Amino acid sequence: MNEGSEKAELIRRHQRSAIARRLSRGPENFYLRDFIYGAIDGLVTTFAIVAGVAGAGLSTTVVIILGVANLLADGFSMGASNYLGVRADNQLKEKTRREELREIDLYPEGEAEEVRQIFAAKGFSGEQLEDIVTTITADRGLWVNTMLQDEHGLSLAHLSPVKAGSATFVAFVLLGTLPLLPFVVSALFAPEATSLYAWSAALTAMGFLVVGAAKGAQVGSSKAASALETLAVGGAAAVLAYAVGAFLGGL
């Protein structure tokens, strides 16, 4: 997009009516972190099993059994853990909101002074500062939201625990399937196939690169650098797993 078209798009998005519609929807909820979390862990843990089994010299059947068990059990565990974590964050936010409302009811002068000092620290002073304090403390909802954000550092966005957990689980299973594909295909159609571990490693590397590039594109950083970073992190886990498997296989 050239500068002229980019500016035209910005002008369109900043029309009064467009701004009103966007703000009325509230903060956008992104589940990118949850998806990447599940995708990378699915690739790492499943390929760790493949690498460990290969290092120990065990059979293809063992790879498939352990891999599928990992996909279902560990994937569900990851999704459930993320669900509970997001739910705990939401509960903490609501608990803090109730506490702030209670403090406003019991001692509004003290809470107003907190607002005053928060905005004084932002550089406001004099009559302008007092106008801000008066405006905020005249609206209980705005008052509480200000305290949540500026005093407690909490986001006002309300993430869905179900969506967050589901994003993690789905990403774990989808990407975690890649390292197992060569073994499953071999078991079903080509029992004599060789180089299965090499194919598994190649598919896993491709998965890391795709996830990393997608993350880079979403956050506006270099897709190539993000892809290589993700590949390096996952590769380190795979090397460690292979080394452990080889060591244990020799006992």
PDB file of N, CA and C in Angstrom, residues 195-251:
ATOM      1  N   SER A 195      13.648 -43.091   5.906  1.00  0.00           N
ATOM      2  CA  SER A 195      13.874 -41.650   6.161  1.00  0.00           C
ATOM      3  C   SER A 195      12.666 -40.974   6.793  1.00  0.00           C
ATOM      4  N   LEU A 196      11.898 -41.744   7.578  1.00  0.00           N
ATOM      5  CA  LEU A 196      10.706 -41.159   8.200  1.00  0.00           C
ATOM      6  C   LEU A 196      11.063 -40.042   9.171  1.00  0.00           C
ATOM      7  N   TYR A 197      12.135 -40.247   9.911  1.00  0.00           N
ATOM      8  CA  TYR A 197      12.540 -39.210  10.866  1.00  0.00           C
ATOM      9  C   TYR A 197      12.926 -37.931  10.142  1.00  0.00           C
ATOM     10  N   ALA A 198      13.620 -38.068   8.997  1.00  0.00           N
ATOM     11  CA  ALA A 198      14.021 -36.887   8.224  1.00  0.00           C
ATOM     12  C   ALA A 198      12.791 -36.139   7.708  1.00  0.00           C
ATOM     13  N   TRP A 199      11.780 -36.898   7.204  1.00  0.00           N
ATOM     14  CA  TRP A 199      10.551 -36.261   6.748  1.00  0.00           C
ATOM     15  C   TRP A 199       9.817 -35.574   7.904  1.00  0.00           C
ATOM     16  N   SER A 200       9.817 -36.224   9.056  1.00  0.00           N
ATOM     17  CA  SER A 200       9.182 -35.633  10.241  1.00  0.00           C
ATOM     18  C   SER A 200       9.872 -34.339  10.627  1.00  0.00           C
ATOM     19  N   ALA A 201      11.199 -34.356  10.603  1.00  0.00           N
ATOM     20  CA  ALA A 201      11.958 -33.149  10.943  1.00  0.00           C
ATOM     21  C   ALA A 201      11.671 -32.028   9.956  1.00  0.00           C
ATOM     22  N   ALA A 202      11.573 -32.383   8.665  1.00  0.00           N
ATOM     23  CA  ALA A 202      11.313 -31.372   7.641  1.00  0.00           C
ATOM     24  C   ALA A 202       9.925 -30.749   7.818  1.00  0.00           C
ATOM     25  N   LEU A 203       8.915 -31.584   8.077  1.00  0.00           N
ATOM     26  CA  LEU A 203       7.557 -31.064   8.281  1.00  0.00           C
ATOM     27  C   LEU A 203       7.467 -30.216   9.539  1.00  0.00           C
ATOM     28  N   THR A 204       8.174 -30.640  10.584  1.00  0.00           N
ATOM     29  CA  THR A 204       8.182 -29.867  11.828  1.00  0.00           C
ATOM     30  C   THR A 204       8.836 -28.510  11.606  1.00  0.00           C
ATOM     31  N   ALA A 205       9.956 -28.502  10.897  1.00  0.00           N
ATOM     32  CA  ALA A 205      10.630 -27.235  10.595  1.00  0.00           C
ATOM     33  C   ALA A 205       9.714 -26.328   9.782  1.00  0.00           C
ATOM     34  N   MET A 206       9.007 -26.914   8.816  1.00  0.00           N
ATOM     35  CA  MET A 206       8.069 -26.128   8.021  1.00  0.00           C
ATOM     36  C   MET A 206       6.975 -25.528   8.913  1.00  0.00           C
ATOM     37  N   GLY A 207       6.493 -26.330   9.856  1.00  0.00           N
ATOM     38  CA  GLY A 207       5.471 -25.829  10.777  1.00  0.00           C
ATOM     39  C   GLY A 207       5.977 -24.670  11.608  1.00  0.00           C
ATOM     40  N   PHE A 208       7.207 -24.784  12.130  1.00  0.00           N
ATOM     41  CA  PHE A 208       7.787 -23.680  12.893  1.00  0.00           C
ATOM     42  C   PHE A 208       7.905 -22.424  12.045  1.00  0.00           C
ATOM     43  N   LEU A 209       8.360 -22.589  10.807  1.00  0.00           N
ATOM     44  CA  LEU A 209       8.549 -21.437   9.923  1.00  0.00           C
ATOM     45  C   LEU A 209       7.217 -20.758   9.607  1.00  0.00           C
ATOM     46  N   VAL A 210       6.180 -21.562   9.345  1.00  0.00           N
ATOM     47  CA  VAL A 210       4.874 -20.992   9.011  1.00  0.00           C
ATOM     48  C   VAL A 210       4.277 -20.258  10.203  1.00  0.00           C
ATOM     49  N   VAL A 211       4.341 -20.881  11.385  1.00  0.00           N
ATOM     50  CA  VAL A 211       3.801 -20.236  12.589  1.00  0.00           C
ATOM     51  C   VAL A 211       4.569 -18.947  12.893  1.00  0.00           C
ATOM     52  N   GLY A 212       5.895 -19.013  12.792  1.00  0.00           N
ATOM     53  CA  GLY A 212       6.701 -17.825  13.060  1.00  0.00           C
ATOM     54  C   GLY A 212       6.427 -16.715  12.073  1.00  0.00           C
ATOM     55  N   ALA A 213       6.309 -17.049  10.793  1.00  0.00           N
ATOM     56  CA  ALA A 213       6.027 -16.033   9.776  1.00  0.00           C
ATOM     57  C   ALA A 213       4.648 -15.416   9.986  1.00  0.00           C
ATOM     58  N   ALA A 214       3.666 -16.260  10.336  1.00  0.00           N
ATOM     59  CA  ALA A 214       2.316 -15.752  10.594  1.00  0.00           C
ATOM     60  C   ALA A 214       2.316 -14.811  11.797  1.00  0.00           C
ATOM     61  N   LYS A 215       3.081 -15.174  12.821  1.00  0.00           N
ATOM     62  CA  LYS A 215       3.169 -14.294  13.995  1.00  0.00           C
ATOM     63  C   LYS A 215       3.801 -12.963  13.614  1.00  0.00           C
ATOM     64  N   GLY A 216       4.883 -13.021  12.830  1.00  0.00           N
ATOM     65  CA  GLY A 216       5.549 -11.797  12.407  1.00  0.00           C
ATOM     66  C   GLY A 216       4.632 -10.896  11.604  1.00  0.00           C
ATOM     67  N   ALA A 217       3.851 -11.487  10.701  1.00  0.00           N
ATOM     68  CA  ALA A 217       2.922 -10.704   9.890  1.00  0.00           C
ATOM     69  C   ALA A 217       1.851 -10.051  10.754  1.00  0.00           C
ATOM     70  N   GLN A 218       1.378 -10.773  11.772  1.00  0.00           N
ATOM     71  CA  GLN A 218       0.302 -10.259  12.621  1.00  0.00           C
ATOM     72  C   GLN A 218       0.775  -9.109  13.500  1.00  0.00           C
ATOM     73  N   VAL A 219       1.992  -9.196  14.005  1.00  0.00           N
ATOM     74  CA  VAL A 219       2.482  -8.167  14.935  1.00  0.00           C
ATOM     75  C   VAL A 219       3.302  -7.093  14.237  1.00  0.00           C
ATOM     76  N   GLY A 220       3.457  -7.203  12.912  1.00  0.00           N
ATOM     77  CA  GLY A 220       4.139  -6.156  12.168  1.00  0.00           C
ATOM     78  C   GLY A 220       5.650  -6.209  12.216  1.00  0.00           C
ATOM     79  N   SER A 221       6.221  -7.358  12.583  1.00  0.00           N
ATOM     80  CA  SER A 221       7.675  -7.490  12.595  1.00  0.00           C
ATOM     81  C   SER A 221       8.112  -8.279  11.364  1.00  0.00           C
ATOM     82  N   SER A 222       9.411  -8.476  11.213  1.00  0.00           N
ATOM     83  CA  SER A 222       9.924  -9.210  10.062  1.00  0.00           C
ATOM     84  C   SER A 222       9.433 -10.652  10.077  1.00  0.00           C
ATOM     85  N   LYS A 223       8.774 -11.077   9.005  1.00  0.00           N
ATOM     86  CA  LYS A 223       8.281 -12.453   8.924  1.00  0.00           C
ATOM     87  C   LYS A 223       9.438 -13.452   8.900  1.00  0.00           C
ATOM     88  N   ALA A 224      10.490 -13.088   8.191  1.00  0.00           N
ATOM     89  CA  ALA A 224      11.643 -13.986   8.098  1.00  0.00           C
ATOM     90  C   ALA A 224      12.326 -14.143   9.456  1.00  0.00           C
ATOM     91  N   ALA A 225      12.538 -13.031  10.148  1.00  0.00           N
ATOM     92  CA  ALA A 225      13.205 -13.087  11.451  1.00  0.00           C
ATOM     93  C   ALA A 225      12.358 -13.847  12.460  1.00  0.00           C
ATOM     94  N   SER A 226      11.040 -13.613  12.441  1.00  0.00           N
ATOM     95  CA  SER A 226      10.146 -14.301  13.365  1.00  0.00           C
ATOM     96  C   SER A 226      10.125 -15.794  13.069  1.00  0.00           C
ATOM     97  N   ALA A 227      10.123 -16.151  11.768  1.00  0.00           N
ATOM     98  CA  ALA A 227      10.117 -17.557  11.384  1.00  0.00           C
ATOM     99  C   ALA A 227      11.386 -18.265  11.852  1.00  0.00           C
ATOM    100  N   LEU A 228      12.530 -17.611  11.658  1.00  0.00           N
ATOM    101  CA  LEU A 228      13.800 -18.209  12.065  1.00  0.00           C
ATOM    102  C   LEU A 228      13.908 -18.313  13.588  1.00  0.00           C
ATOM    103  N   GLU A 229      13.375 -17.309  14.283  1.00  0.00           N
ATOM    104  CA  GLU A 229      13.388 -17.349  15.752  1.00  0.00           C
ATOM    105  C   GLU A 229      12.583 -18.542  16.266  1.00  0.00           C
ATOM    106  N   THR A 230      11.386 -18.739  15.696  1.00  0.00           N
ATOM    107  CA  THR A 230      10.538 -19.856  16.098  1.00  0.00           C
ATOM    108  C   THR A 230      11.199 -21.185  15.768  1.00  0.00           C
ATOM    109  N   LEU A 231      11.825 -21.250  14.603  1.00  0.00           N
ATOM    110  CA  LEU A 231      12.525 -22.476  14.206  1.00  0.00           C
ATOM    111  C   LEU A 231      13.674 -22.779  15.161  1.00  0.00           C
ATOM    112  N   ALA A 232      14.409 -21.751  15.578  1.00  0.00           N
ATOM    113  CA  ALA A 232      15.547 -21.953  16.482  1.00  0.00           C
ATOM    114  C   ALA A 232      15.084 -22.473  17.840  1.00  0.00           C
ATOM    115  N   VAL A 233      13.987 -21.899  18.367  1.00  0.00           N
ATOM    116  CA  VAL A 233      13.466 -22.339  19.668  1.00  0.00           C
ATOM    117  C   VAL A 233      12.996 -23.783  19.585  1.00  0.00           C
ATOM    118  N   GLY A 234      12.215 -24.102  18.551  1.00  0.00           N
ATOM    119  CA  GLY A 234      11.726 -25.463  18.405  1.00  0.00           C
ATOM    120  C   GLY A 234      12.839 -26.449  18.125  1.00  0.00           C
ATOM    121  N   GLY A 235      13.817 -26.034  17.315  1.00  0.00           N
ATOM    122  CA  GLY A 235      14.937 -26.912  17.002  1.00  0.00           C
ATOM    123  C   GLY A 235      15.747 -27.268  18.227  1.00  0.00           C
ATOM    124  N   ALA A 236      15.921 -26.303  19.114  1.00  0.00           N
ATOM    125  CA  ALA A 236      16.670 -26.569  20.342  1.00  0.00           C
ATOM    126  C   ALA A 236      15.975 -27.626  21.184  1.00  0.00           C
ATOM    127  N   ALA A 237      14.637 -27.549  21.260  1.00  0.00           N
ATOM    128  CA  ALA A 237      13.871 -28.547  22.018  1.00  0.00           C
ATOM    129  C   ALA A 237      14.010 -29.925  21.380  1.00  0.00           C
ATOM    130  N   ALA A 238      13.992 -29.971  20.036  1.00  0.00           N
ATOM    131  CA  ALA A 238      14.094 -31.250  19.344  1.00  0.00           C
ATOM    132  C   ALA A 238      15.468 -31.892  19.559  1.00  0.00           C
ATOM    133  N   VAL A 239      16.515 -31.092  19.484  1.00  0.00           N
ATOM    134  CA  VAL A 239      17.878 -31.609  19.696  1.00  0.00           C
ATOM    135  C   VAL A 239      18.017 -32.169  21.106  1.00  0.00           C
ATOM    136  N   LEU A 240      17.470 -31.444  22.085  1.00  0.00           N
ATOM    137  CA  LEU A 240      17.528 -31.909  23.468  1.00  0.00           C
ATOM    138  C   LEU A 240      16.793 -33.232  23.627  1.00  0.00           C
ATOM    139  N   ALA A 241      15.587 -33.325  23.038  1.00  0.00           N
ATOM    140  CA  ALA A 241      14.797 -34.558  23.142  1.00  0.00           C
ATOM    141  C   ALA A 241      15.520 -35.733  22.482  1.00  0.00           C
ATOM    142  N   TYR A 242      16.123 -35.499  21.322  1.00  0.00           N
ATOM    143  CA  TYR A 242      16.836 -36.571  20.631  1.00  0.00           C
ATOM    144  C   TYR A 242      18.016 -37.047  21.471  1.00  0.00           C
ATOM    145  N   ALA A 243      18.736 -36.104  22.072  1.00  0.00           N
ATOM    146  CA  ALA A 243      19.892 -36.458  22.886  1.00  0.00           C
ATOM    147  C   ALA A 243      19.482 -37.303  24.094  1.00  0.00           C
ATOM    148  N   VAL A 244      18.365 -36.918  24.726  1.00  0.00           N
ATOM    149  CA  VAL A 244      17.863 -37.661  25.881  1.00  0.00           C
ATOM    150  C   VAL A 244      17.449 -39.053  25.446  1.00  0.00           C
ATOM    151  N   GLY A 245      16.736 -39.147  24.303  1.00  0.00           N
ATOM    152  CA  GLY A 245      16.302 -40.453  23.819  1.00  0.00           C
ATOM    153  C   GLY A 245      17.479 -41.364  23.486  1.00  0.00           C
ATOM    154  N   ALA A 246      18.496 -40.793  22.855  1.00  0.00           N
ATOM    155  CA  ALA A 246      19.667 -41.577  22.498  1.00  0.00           C
ATOM    156  C   ALA A 246      20.408 -42.079  23.750  1.00  0.00           C
ATOM    157  N   PHE A 247      20.455 -41.196  24.757  1.00  0.00           N
ATOM    158  CA  PHE A 247      21.129 -41.562  26.007  1.00  0.00           C
ATOM    159  C   PHE A 247      20.385 -42.679  26.714  1.00  0.00           C
ATOM    160  N   LEU A 248      19.054 -42.520  26.822  1.00  0.00           N
ATOM    161  CA  LEU A 248      18.244 -43.537  27.518  1.00  0.00           C
ATOM    162  C   LEU A 248      18.213 -44.843  26.727  1.00  0.00           C
ATOM    163  N   GLY A 249      18.244 -44.729  25.386  1.00  0.00           N
ATOM    164  CA  GLY A 249      18.216 -45.925  24.577  1.00  0.00           C
ATOM    165  C   GLY A 249      19.482 -46.765  24.731  1.00  0.00           C
ATOM    166  N   GLY A 250      20.550 -46.123  25.145  1.00  0.00           N
ATOM    167  CA  GLY A 250      21.792 -46.856  25.319  1.00  0.00           C
ATOM    168  C   GLY A 250      21.972 -47.468  26.682  1.00  0.00           C
ATOM    169  N   LEU A 251      21.007 -47.243  27.570  1.00  0.00           N
ATOM    170  CA  LEU A 251      21.142 -47.811  28.926  1.00  0.00           C
ATOM    171  C   LEU A 251      20.791 -49.294  28.950  1.00  0.00           C
TER     172      LEU A 251
END
